Coordinates of C-alpha atoms in Angstrom, one line a residue:
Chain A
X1 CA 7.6 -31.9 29.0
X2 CA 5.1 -32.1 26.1
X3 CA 4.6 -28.1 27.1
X4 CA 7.9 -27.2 26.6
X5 CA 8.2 -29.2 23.6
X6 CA 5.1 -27.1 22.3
X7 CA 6.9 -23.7 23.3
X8 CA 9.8 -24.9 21.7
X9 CA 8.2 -25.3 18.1
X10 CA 5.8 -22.3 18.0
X11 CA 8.8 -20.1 19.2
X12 CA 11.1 -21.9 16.5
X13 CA 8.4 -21.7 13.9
X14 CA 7.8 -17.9 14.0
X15 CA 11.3 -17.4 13.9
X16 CA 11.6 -19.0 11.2
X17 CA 8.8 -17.3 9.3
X18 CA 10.6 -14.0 10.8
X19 CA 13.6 -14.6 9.3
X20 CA 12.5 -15.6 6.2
X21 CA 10.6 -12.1 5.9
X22 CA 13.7 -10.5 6.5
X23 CA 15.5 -12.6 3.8
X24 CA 15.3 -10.8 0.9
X25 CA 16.4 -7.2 2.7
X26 CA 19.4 -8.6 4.0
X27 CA 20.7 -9.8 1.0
X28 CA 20.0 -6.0 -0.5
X29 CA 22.0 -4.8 2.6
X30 CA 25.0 -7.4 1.7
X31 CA 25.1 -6.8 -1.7
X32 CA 24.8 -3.3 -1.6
X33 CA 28.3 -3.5 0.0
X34 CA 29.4 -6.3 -1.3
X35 CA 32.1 -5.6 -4.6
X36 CA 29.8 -4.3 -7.8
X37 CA 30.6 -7.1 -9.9
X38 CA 29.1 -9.9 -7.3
X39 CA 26.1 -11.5 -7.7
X40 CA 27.0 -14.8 -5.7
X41 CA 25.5 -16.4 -2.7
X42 CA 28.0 -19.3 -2.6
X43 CA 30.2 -18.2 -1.8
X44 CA 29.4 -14.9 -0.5
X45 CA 31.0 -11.6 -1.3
X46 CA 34.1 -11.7 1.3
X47 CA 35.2 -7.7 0.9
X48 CA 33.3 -4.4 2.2
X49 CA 33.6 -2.0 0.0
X50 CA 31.4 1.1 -0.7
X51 CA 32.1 1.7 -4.3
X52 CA 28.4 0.7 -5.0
X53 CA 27.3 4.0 -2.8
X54 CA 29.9 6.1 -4.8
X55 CA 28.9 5.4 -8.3
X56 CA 25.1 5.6 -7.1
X57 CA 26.0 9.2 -6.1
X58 CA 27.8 9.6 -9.8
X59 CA 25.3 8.3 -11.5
X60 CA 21.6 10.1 -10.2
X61 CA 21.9 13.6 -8.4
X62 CA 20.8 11.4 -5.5
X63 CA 21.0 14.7 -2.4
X64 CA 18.7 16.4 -4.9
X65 CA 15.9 13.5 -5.5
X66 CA 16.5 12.8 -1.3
X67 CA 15.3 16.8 -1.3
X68 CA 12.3 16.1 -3.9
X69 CA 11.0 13.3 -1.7
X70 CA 11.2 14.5 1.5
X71 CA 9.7 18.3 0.7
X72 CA 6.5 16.1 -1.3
X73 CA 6.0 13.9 1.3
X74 CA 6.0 16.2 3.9
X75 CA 4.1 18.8 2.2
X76 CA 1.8 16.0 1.1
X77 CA 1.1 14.6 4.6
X78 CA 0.8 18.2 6.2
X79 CA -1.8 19.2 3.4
X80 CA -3.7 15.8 4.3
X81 CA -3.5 16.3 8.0
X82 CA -4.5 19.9 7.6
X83 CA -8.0 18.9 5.7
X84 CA -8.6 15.9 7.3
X85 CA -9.0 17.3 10.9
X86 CA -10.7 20.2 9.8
X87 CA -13.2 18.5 7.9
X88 CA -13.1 15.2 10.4
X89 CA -13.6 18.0 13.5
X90 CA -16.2 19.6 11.4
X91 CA -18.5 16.5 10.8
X92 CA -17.7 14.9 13.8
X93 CA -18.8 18.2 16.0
X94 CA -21.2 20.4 14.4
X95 CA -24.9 19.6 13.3
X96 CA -25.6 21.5 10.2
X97 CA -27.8 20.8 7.0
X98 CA -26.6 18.4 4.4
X99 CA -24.4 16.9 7.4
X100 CA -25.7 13.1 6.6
X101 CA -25.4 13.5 2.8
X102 CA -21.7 14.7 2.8
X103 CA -21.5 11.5 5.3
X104 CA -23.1 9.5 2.7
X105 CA -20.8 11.4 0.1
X106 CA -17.3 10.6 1.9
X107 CA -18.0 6.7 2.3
X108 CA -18.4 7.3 -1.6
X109 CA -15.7 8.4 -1.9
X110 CA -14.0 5.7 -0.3
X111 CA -15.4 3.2 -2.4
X112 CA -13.5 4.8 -5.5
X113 CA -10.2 4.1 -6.8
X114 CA -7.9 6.7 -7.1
X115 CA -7.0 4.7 -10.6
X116 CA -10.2 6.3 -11.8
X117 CA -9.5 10.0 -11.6
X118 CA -6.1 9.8 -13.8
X119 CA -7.2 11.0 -16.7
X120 CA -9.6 13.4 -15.5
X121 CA -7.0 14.9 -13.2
X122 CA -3.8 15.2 -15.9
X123 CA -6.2 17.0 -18.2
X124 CA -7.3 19.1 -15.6
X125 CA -3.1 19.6 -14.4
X126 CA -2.9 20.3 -18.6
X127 CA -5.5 22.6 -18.6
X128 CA -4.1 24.3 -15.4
X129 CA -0.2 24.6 -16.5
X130 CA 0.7 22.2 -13.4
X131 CA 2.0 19.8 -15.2
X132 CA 5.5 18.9 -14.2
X133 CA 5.1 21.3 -11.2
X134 CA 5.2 20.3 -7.5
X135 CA 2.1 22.3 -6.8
X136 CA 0.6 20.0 -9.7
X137 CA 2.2 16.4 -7.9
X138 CA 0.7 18.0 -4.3
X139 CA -2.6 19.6 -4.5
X140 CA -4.6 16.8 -5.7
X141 CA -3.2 14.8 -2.8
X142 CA -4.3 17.5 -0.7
X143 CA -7.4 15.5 0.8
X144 CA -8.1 12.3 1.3
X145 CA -11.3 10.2 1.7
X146 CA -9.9 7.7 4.2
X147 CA -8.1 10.4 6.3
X148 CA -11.2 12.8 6.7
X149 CA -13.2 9.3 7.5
X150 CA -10.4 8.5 10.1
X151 CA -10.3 11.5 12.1
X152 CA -14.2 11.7 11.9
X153 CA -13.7 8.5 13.4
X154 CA -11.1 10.0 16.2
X155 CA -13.3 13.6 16.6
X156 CA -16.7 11.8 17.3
X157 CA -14.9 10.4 20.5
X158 CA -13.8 13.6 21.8
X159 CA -16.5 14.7 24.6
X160 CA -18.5 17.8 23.7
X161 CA -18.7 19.4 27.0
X162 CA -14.9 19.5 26.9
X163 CA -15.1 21.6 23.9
X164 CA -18.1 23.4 25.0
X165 CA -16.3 24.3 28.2
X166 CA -13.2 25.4 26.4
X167 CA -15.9 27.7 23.6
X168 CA -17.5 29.4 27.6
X169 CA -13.4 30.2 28.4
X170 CA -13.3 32.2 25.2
X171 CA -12.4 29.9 22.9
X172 CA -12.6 30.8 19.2
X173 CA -14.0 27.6 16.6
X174 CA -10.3 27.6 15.6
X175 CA -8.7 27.3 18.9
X176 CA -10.8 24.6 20.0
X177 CA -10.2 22.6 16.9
X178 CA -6.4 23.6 17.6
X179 CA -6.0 23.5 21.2
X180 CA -8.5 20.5 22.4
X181 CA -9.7 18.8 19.8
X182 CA -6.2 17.9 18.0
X183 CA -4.3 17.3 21.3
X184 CA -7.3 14.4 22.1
X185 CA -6.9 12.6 18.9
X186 CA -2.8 12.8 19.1
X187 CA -2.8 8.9 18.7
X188 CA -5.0 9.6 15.6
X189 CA -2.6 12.0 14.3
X190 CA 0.5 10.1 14.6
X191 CA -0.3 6.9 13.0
X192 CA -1.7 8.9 10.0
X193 CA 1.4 11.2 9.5
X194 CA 3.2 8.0 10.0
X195 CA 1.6 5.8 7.1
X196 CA 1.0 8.6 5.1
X197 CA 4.8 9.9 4.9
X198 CA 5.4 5.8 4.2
X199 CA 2.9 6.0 1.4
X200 CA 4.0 9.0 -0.2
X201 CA 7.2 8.5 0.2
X202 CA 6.8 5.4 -1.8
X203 CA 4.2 6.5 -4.2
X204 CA 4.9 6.0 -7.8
X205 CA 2.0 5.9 -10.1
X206 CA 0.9 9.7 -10.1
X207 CA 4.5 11.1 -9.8
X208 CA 5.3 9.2 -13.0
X209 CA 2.4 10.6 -14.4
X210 CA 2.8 14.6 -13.1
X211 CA 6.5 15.0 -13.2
X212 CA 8.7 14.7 -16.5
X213 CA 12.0 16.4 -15.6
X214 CA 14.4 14.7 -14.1
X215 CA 15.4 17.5 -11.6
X216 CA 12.2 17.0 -10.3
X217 CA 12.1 13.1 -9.7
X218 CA 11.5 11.2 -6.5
X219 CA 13.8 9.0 -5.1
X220 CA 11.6 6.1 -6.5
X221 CA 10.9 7.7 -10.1
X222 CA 14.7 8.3 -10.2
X223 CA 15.6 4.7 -9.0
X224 CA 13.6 2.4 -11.1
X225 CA 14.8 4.9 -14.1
X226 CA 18.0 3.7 -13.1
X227 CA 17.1 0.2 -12.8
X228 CA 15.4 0.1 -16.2
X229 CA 19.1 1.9 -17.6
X230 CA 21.4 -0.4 -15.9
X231 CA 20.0 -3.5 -15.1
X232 CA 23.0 -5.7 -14.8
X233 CA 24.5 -3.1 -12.5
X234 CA 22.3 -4.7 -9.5
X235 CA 24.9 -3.9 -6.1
X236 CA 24.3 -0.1 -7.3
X237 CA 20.8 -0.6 -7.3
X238 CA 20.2 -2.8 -4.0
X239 CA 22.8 0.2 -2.4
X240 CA 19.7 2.5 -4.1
X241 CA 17.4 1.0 -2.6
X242 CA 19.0 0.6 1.0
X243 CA 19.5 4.2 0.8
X244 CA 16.3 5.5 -0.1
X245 CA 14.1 2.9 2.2
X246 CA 16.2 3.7 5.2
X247 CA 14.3 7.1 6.1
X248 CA 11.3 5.0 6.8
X249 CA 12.7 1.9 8.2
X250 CA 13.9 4.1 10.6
X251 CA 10.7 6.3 11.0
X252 CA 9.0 2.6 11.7
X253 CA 11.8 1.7 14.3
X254 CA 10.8 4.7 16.4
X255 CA 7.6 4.9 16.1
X256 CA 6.1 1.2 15.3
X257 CA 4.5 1.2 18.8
X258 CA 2.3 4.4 18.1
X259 CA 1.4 3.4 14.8
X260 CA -0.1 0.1 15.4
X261 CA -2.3 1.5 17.9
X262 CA -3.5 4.2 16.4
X263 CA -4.2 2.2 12.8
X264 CA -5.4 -0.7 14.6
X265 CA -7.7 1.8 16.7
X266 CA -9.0 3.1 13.7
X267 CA -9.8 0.4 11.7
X268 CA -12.1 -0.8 14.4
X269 CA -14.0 1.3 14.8
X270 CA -16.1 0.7 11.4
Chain B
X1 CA -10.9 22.3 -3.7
X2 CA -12.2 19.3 -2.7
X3 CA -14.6 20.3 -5.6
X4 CA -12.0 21.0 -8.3
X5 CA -9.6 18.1 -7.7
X6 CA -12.3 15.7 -6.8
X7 CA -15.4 16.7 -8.3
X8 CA -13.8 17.8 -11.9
X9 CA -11.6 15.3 -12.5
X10 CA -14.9 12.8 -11.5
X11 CA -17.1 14.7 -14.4
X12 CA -14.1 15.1 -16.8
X13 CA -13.4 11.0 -16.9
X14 CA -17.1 10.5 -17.1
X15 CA -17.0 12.9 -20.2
X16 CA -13.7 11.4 -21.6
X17 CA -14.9 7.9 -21.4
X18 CA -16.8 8.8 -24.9
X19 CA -14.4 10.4 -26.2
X20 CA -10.9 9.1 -28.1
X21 CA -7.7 11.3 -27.6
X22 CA -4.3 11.2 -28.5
X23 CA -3.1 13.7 -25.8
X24 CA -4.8 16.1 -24.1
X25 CA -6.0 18.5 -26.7
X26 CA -7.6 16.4 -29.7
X27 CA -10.8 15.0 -28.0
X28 CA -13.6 13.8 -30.0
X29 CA -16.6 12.5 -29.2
X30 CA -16.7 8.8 -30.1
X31 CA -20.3 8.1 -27.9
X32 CA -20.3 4.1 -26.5
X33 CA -17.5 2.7 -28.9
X34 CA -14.9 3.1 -25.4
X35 CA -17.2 0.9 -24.0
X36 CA -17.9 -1.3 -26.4
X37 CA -13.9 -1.3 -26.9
X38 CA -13.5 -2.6 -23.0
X39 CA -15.3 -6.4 -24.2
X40 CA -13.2 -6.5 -26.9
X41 CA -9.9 -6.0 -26.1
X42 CA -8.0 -9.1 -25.8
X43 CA -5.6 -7.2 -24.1
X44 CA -8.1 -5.9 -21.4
X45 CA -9.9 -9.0 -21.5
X46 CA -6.2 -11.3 -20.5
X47 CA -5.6 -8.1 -17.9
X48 CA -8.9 -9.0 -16.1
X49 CA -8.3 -12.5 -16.1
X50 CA -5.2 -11.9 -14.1
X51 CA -6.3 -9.6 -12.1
X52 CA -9.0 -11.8 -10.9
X53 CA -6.8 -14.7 -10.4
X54 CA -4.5 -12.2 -8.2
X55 CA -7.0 -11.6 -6.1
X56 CA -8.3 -15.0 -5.4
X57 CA -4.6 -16.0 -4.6
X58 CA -3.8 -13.0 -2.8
X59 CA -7.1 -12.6 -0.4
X60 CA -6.8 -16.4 -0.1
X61 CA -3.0 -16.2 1.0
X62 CA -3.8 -13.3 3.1
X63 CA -6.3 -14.2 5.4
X64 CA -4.9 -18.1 5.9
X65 CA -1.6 -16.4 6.3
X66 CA -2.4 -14.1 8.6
X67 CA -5.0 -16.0 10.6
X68 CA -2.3 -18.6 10.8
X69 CA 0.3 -16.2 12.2
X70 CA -1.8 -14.8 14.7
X71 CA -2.6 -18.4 16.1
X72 CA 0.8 -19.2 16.7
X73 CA 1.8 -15.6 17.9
X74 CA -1.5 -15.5 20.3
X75 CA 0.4 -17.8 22.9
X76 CA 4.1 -16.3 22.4
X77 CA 5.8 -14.0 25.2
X78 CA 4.8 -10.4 24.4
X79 CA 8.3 -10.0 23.4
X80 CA 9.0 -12.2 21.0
X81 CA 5.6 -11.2 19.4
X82 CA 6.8 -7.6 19.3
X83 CA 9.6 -8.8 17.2
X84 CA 8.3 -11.2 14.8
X85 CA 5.4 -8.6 14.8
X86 CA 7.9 -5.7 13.8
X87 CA 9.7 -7.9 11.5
X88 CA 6.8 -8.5 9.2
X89 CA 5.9 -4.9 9.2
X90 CA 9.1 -4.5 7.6
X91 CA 8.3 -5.5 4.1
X92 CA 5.6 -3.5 4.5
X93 CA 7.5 -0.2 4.8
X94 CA 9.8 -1.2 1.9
X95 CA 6.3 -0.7 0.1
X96 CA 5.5 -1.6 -3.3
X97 CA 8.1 0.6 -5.6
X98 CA 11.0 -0.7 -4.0
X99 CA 10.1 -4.0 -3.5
X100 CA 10.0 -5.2 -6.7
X101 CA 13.6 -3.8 -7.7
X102 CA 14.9 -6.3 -4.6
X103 CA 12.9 -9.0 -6.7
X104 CA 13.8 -8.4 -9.9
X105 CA 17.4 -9.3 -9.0
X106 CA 16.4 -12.3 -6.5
X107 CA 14.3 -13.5 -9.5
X108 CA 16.7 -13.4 -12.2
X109 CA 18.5 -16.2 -14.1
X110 CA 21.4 -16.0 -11.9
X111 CA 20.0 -14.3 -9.0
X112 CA 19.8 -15.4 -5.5
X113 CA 16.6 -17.5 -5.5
X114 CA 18.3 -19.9 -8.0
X115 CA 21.4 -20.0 -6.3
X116 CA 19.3 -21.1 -3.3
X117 CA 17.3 -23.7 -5.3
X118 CA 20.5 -25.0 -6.7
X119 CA 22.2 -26.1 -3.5
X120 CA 19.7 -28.1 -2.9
X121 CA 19.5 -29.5 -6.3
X122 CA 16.8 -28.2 -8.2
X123 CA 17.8 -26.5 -11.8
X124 CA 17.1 -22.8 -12.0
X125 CA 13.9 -21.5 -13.2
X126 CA 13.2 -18.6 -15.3
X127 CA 11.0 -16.8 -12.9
X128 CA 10.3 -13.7 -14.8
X129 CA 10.4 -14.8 -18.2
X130 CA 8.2 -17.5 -18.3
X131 CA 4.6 -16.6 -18.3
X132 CA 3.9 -19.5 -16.4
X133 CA 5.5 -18.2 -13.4
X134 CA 5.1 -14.3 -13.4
X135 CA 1.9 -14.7 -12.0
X136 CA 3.0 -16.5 -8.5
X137 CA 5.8 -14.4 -8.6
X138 CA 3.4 -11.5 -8.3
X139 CA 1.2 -13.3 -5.7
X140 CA 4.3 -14.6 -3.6
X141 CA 5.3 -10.4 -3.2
X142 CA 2.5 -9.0 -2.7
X143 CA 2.1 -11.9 0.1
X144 CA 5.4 -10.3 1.4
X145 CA 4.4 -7.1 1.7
X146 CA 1.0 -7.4 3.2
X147 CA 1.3 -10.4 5.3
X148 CA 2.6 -7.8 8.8
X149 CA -0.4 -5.3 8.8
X150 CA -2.7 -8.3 8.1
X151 CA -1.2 -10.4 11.1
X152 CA -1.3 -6.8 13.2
X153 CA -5.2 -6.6 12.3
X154 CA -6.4 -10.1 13.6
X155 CA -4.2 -10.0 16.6
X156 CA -5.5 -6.9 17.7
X157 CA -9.0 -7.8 17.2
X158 CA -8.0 -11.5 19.5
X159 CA -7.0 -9.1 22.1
X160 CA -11.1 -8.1 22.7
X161 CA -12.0 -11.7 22.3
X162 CA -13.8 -13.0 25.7
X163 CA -11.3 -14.7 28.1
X164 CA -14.3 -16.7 29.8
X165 CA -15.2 -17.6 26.2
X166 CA -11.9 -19.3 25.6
X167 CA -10.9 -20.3 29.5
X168 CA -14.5 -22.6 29.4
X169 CA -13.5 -24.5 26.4
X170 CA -9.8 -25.4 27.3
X171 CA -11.2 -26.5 30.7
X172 CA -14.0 -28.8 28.5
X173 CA -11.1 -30.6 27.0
X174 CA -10.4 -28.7 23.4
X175 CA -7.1 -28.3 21.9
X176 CA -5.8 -25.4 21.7
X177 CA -6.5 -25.4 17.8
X178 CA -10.1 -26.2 17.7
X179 CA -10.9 -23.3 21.1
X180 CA -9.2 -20.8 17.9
X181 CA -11.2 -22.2 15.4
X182 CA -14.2 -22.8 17.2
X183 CA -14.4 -19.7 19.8
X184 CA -12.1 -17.2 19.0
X185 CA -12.4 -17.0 15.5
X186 CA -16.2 -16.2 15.3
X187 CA -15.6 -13.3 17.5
X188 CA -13.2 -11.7 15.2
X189 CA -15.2 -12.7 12.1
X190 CA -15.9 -8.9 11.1
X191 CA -12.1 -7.9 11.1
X192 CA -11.1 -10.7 8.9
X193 CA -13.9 -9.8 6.9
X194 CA -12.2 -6.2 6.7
X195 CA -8.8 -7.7 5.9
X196 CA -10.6 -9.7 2.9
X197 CA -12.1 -7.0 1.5
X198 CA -9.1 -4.3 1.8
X199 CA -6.9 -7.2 0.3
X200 CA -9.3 -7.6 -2.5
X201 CA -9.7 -4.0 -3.4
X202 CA -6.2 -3.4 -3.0
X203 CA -5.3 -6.5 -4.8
X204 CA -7.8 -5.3 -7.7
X205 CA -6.0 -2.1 -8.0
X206 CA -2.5 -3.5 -7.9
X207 CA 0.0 -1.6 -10.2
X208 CA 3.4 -1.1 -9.2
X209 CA 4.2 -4.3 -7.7
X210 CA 3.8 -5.9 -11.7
X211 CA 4.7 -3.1 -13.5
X212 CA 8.3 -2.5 -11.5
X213 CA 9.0 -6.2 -11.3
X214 CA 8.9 -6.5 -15.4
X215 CA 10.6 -3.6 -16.1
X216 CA 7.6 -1.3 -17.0
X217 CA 6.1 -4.1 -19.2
X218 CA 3.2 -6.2 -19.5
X219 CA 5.8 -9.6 -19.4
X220 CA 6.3 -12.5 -21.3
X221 CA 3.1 -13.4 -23.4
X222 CA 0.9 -10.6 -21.1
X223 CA 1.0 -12.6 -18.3
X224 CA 2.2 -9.5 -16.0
X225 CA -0.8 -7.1 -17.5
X226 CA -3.2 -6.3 -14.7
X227 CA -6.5 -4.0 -15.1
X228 CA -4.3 -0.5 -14.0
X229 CA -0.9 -1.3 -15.9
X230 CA -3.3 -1.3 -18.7
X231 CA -5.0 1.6 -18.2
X232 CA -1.8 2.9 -18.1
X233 CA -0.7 2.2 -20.6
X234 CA -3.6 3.3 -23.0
X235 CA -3.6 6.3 -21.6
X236 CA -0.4 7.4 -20.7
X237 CA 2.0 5.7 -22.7
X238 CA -0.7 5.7 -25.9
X239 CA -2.5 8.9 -25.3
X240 CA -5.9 7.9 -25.3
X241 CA -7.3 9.2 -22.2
X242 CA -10.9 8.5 -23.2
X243 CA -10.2 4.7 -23.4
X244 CA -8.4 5.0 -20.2
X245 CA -11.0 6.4 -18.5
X246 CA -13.7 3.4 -19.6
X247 CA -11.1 1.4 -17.8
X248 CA -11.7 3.1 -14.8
X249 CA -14.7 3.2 -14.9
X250 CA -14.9 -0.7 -15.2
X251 CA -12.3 -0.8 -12.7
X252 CA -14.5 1.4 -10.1
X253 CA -17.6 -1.0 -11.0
X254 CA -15.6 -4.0 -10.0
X255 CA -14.4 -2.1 -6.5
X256 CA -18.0 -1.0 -5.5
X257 CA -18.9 -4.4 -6.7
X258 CA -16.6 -6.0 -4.2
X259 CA -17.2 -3.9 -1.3
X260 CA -21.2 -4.4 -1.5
X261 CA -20.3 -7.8 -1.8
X262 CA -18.5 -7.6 1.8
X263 CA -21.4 -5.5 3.0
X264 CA -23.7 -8.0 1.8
X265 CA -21.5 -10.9 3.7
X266 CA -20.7 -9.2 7.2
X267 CA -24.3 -8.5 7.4
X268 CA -25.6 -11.5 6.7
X269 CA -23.7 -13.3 9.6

């Protein structure tokens, strides 16, 4: 008896804490269709309406910011992926001179916060006419510290004599980084591409900074614009929100599985 | 290009850090003062003060949050940890740009939070405008967002925790509590460790979550001005690159600072 008793609470409890996580996005989804006007819980909006959606779609050039988003993230991640394999294939896999000082260089790197390269970097986009440019937003991305350290991580596990045996088949540097030693570290691959299209999609700081015409906003430069303009009109903004989170809520829903192995996988293994 | 966009912009805020601009043409060289400037700024010096109390609060919240979690999950069916699990991840996904617009409406006078608080008979409080109350405002969110992955970190660390190790206790007597405290948890001391130290730098670098929530302001009396919404606003609302770049530079002192720290500590045990 006292067992179930126990079951009982712990499962109750973590509901409990599970709903209450959920809470606040709920209550965007409900009044997001809820009747632009309502703001109250008690009682709650009792109409379905989408009128929020259609004066959202009035207001920003919303298919055009969805566009923005998706081609920087993806470029973003793809860029990322791109150098980080390479680079994590190269120091994983080859002796050379200087290996253990680029090591040394790249956990650095990871001690440093991207806060501190702002400045540096917008005079540099200035100096390089990228400003307000896509090219400008993407390139600087282009590599990251943690993601060459992560698949470094992933490479070092991939047996030699399997690539060694693929270079005696004929095997050019480039097809065995392409055909063996990516396929190994799929789980690798996956979880980054996952959490990096989640953080880009949701990046804000250097986007503000890079891109000043509107045409050119991201779904979240373009949203809390909105916000900031028309803060009492809140059911157009939660419908804003809903909207432009749901790409990734439903990236997460397919694909949670994958990703927590492969992050959890490579966090361990510092 | 690791080189240009790495190594360039590195040199360049070095070099702009004694300088004072307004914009990126009119440098001139200003040697120490942006320095000098960083222990004198009341508005820097309020900035830091909340940042550090955000991360106290928000490692602290973190790793009893998530430690606490994983306890109660450890014993669930794998199912319903799968969902509570996937449910917590969710905030997480919203990330730290939207998030704040969903608060900035729960928060408000007349927004949901209150409504809730009324029912039960407590009078509404002026979450965002009192400077007071920005600060665990901040703290509660960011405990929203981060609280999933955290959770997902220690559980997968219990999972490589010694069965025998656990199994001999419970048969010696101990509650399922103290086997936790007692076994389990020294076995995963280096990934709660981790998540202390990536919610500290994280928390140290936090930027959006304020800066969204208060409408792109620093909030009643400063109390929303953290270390990088400053910065940010010297140097990209102001112009003065130079002076933001001494605030990186403090701001990269205090990360490297923090991560030798937890070098320092995981070693040592």
């Amino acid at each position: 008896m006292h067992r179930y008793v126990k079951e009982f609470c712990r499962t109750a409890l973590l509901l409990i804490t599970a709903s209450l996580f959920l809470l606040p996005l709920l209550w965007m989804l409900v009044f997001s269709v809820a009747p632009p006007a309502a703001s109250s819980l008690f009682p709650a909006p009792d109409s379905l309406t989408f009128s929020n959606y259609v004066a959202l779609a009035a207001e920003i050039d919303l298919w055009q910011c969805y566009l923005n988003s998706l081609f920087i993230s993806c470029a973003t991640v793809l860029l990322q992926l791109l150098t980080s394999s390479l680079a994590g294939f190269a120091l994983a896999q080859y002796e050379f001179r200087g290996k253990s000082l680029l090591l040394g260089f790249l956990l650095a790197l990871l001690a440093l916060p991207f806060e501190l390269l702002l400045p540096g970097e917008y005079e540099l986009l200035h100096r390089l006419k990228l400003l307000d440019t896509y090219a400008g937003l993407i390139l600087p991305c282009g590599v990251t510290a943690f993601g060459v350290w992560m698949f470094y991580n992933a490479m070092a596990a991939v047996p030699k004599d399997l690539l060694d045996s693929a270079r005696l088949d004929g095997c050019s540097e480039f097809a065995v980084w392409w055909r063996i030693a990516l396929p190994a570290v799929r789980p690798t691959t996956t979880a980054f591409c996952v959490v990096g299209l989640i953080g880009n999609w949701n990046s804000y700081l250097w986007p503000a900074i890079v891109l000043h015409s509107e045409s050119k906003y991201t779904l979240p430069l373009a949203i809390n614009n909105l916000a900031g303009a028309y803060g009492q009109q809140f059911g157009q903004v939660m419908a804003a929100v809903t909207i432009s989170s749901l790409p990734m809520f439903a990236l997460m829903l397919f694909l949670h599985k994958e990703v927590r192995e492969g992050m959890t996988s490579a966090l361990h293994k510092q | 290009m690791t080189l240009i966009f790495w190594g360039y912009p590195i040199i360049k805020s070095l070099l702009l850090a004694f300088q004072t601009t307004s914009g990126p043409h009119s440098a001139r060289f200003v040697g120490i003062a942006n320095f000098a400037m960083l222990f004198q700024d009341a508005e820097l010096t309020q900035a830091a003060r909340n940042t550090l109390c955000f991360v106290v609060a928000s490692v602290t919240l973190q790793v009893a949050g998530s430690l606490a979690l994983a306890f109660l999950m450890q014993g669930a069916s794998r199912s319903l940890r799968g969902a509570v699990l996937w449910t917590l991840l969710i905030p997480n996904v919203t990330g730290a740009v939207f998030a704040p617009l969903l608060f900035q409406f729960a928060l408000a006078d007349n927004g949901w939070l209150n409504q809730v608080l009324a029912t039960v008979g407590i009078k509404p409080w002026q979450w965002l405008k009192d400077p007071d109350l920005v600060m665990p405002a901040v703290v509660f969110i960011s405990f929203w967002l981060g609280l999933g992955f955290n959770t997902l970190m220690v559980l997968a660390s219990l999972e490589s925790v010694d069965r025998a190790t656990i199994e001999a206790a419970r048969l010696d007597g101990a509650s399922e509590l103290r086997t936790f405290w007692h076994v389990s948890l020294p076995q995963v001391r280096s990934t709660v460790m981790l998540i202390a130290t990536m919610s500290a730098i994280g928390s140290v670098r936090v930027f959006e979550l304020p800066w969204l929530l208060l409408k792109k302001s620093a909030g009643p009396d400063g109390s929303g001005q953290f270390i990088v919404t400053c910065l940010y606003r010297n140097g990209f609302e102001a112009g003065d690159l130079g002076y933001a770049s001494a605030i990186g530079w403090g701001l990269t002192v205090a990360v490297v600072a923090l991560t030798y720290l937890s070098r320092r500590l995981t070693s040592s045990t």
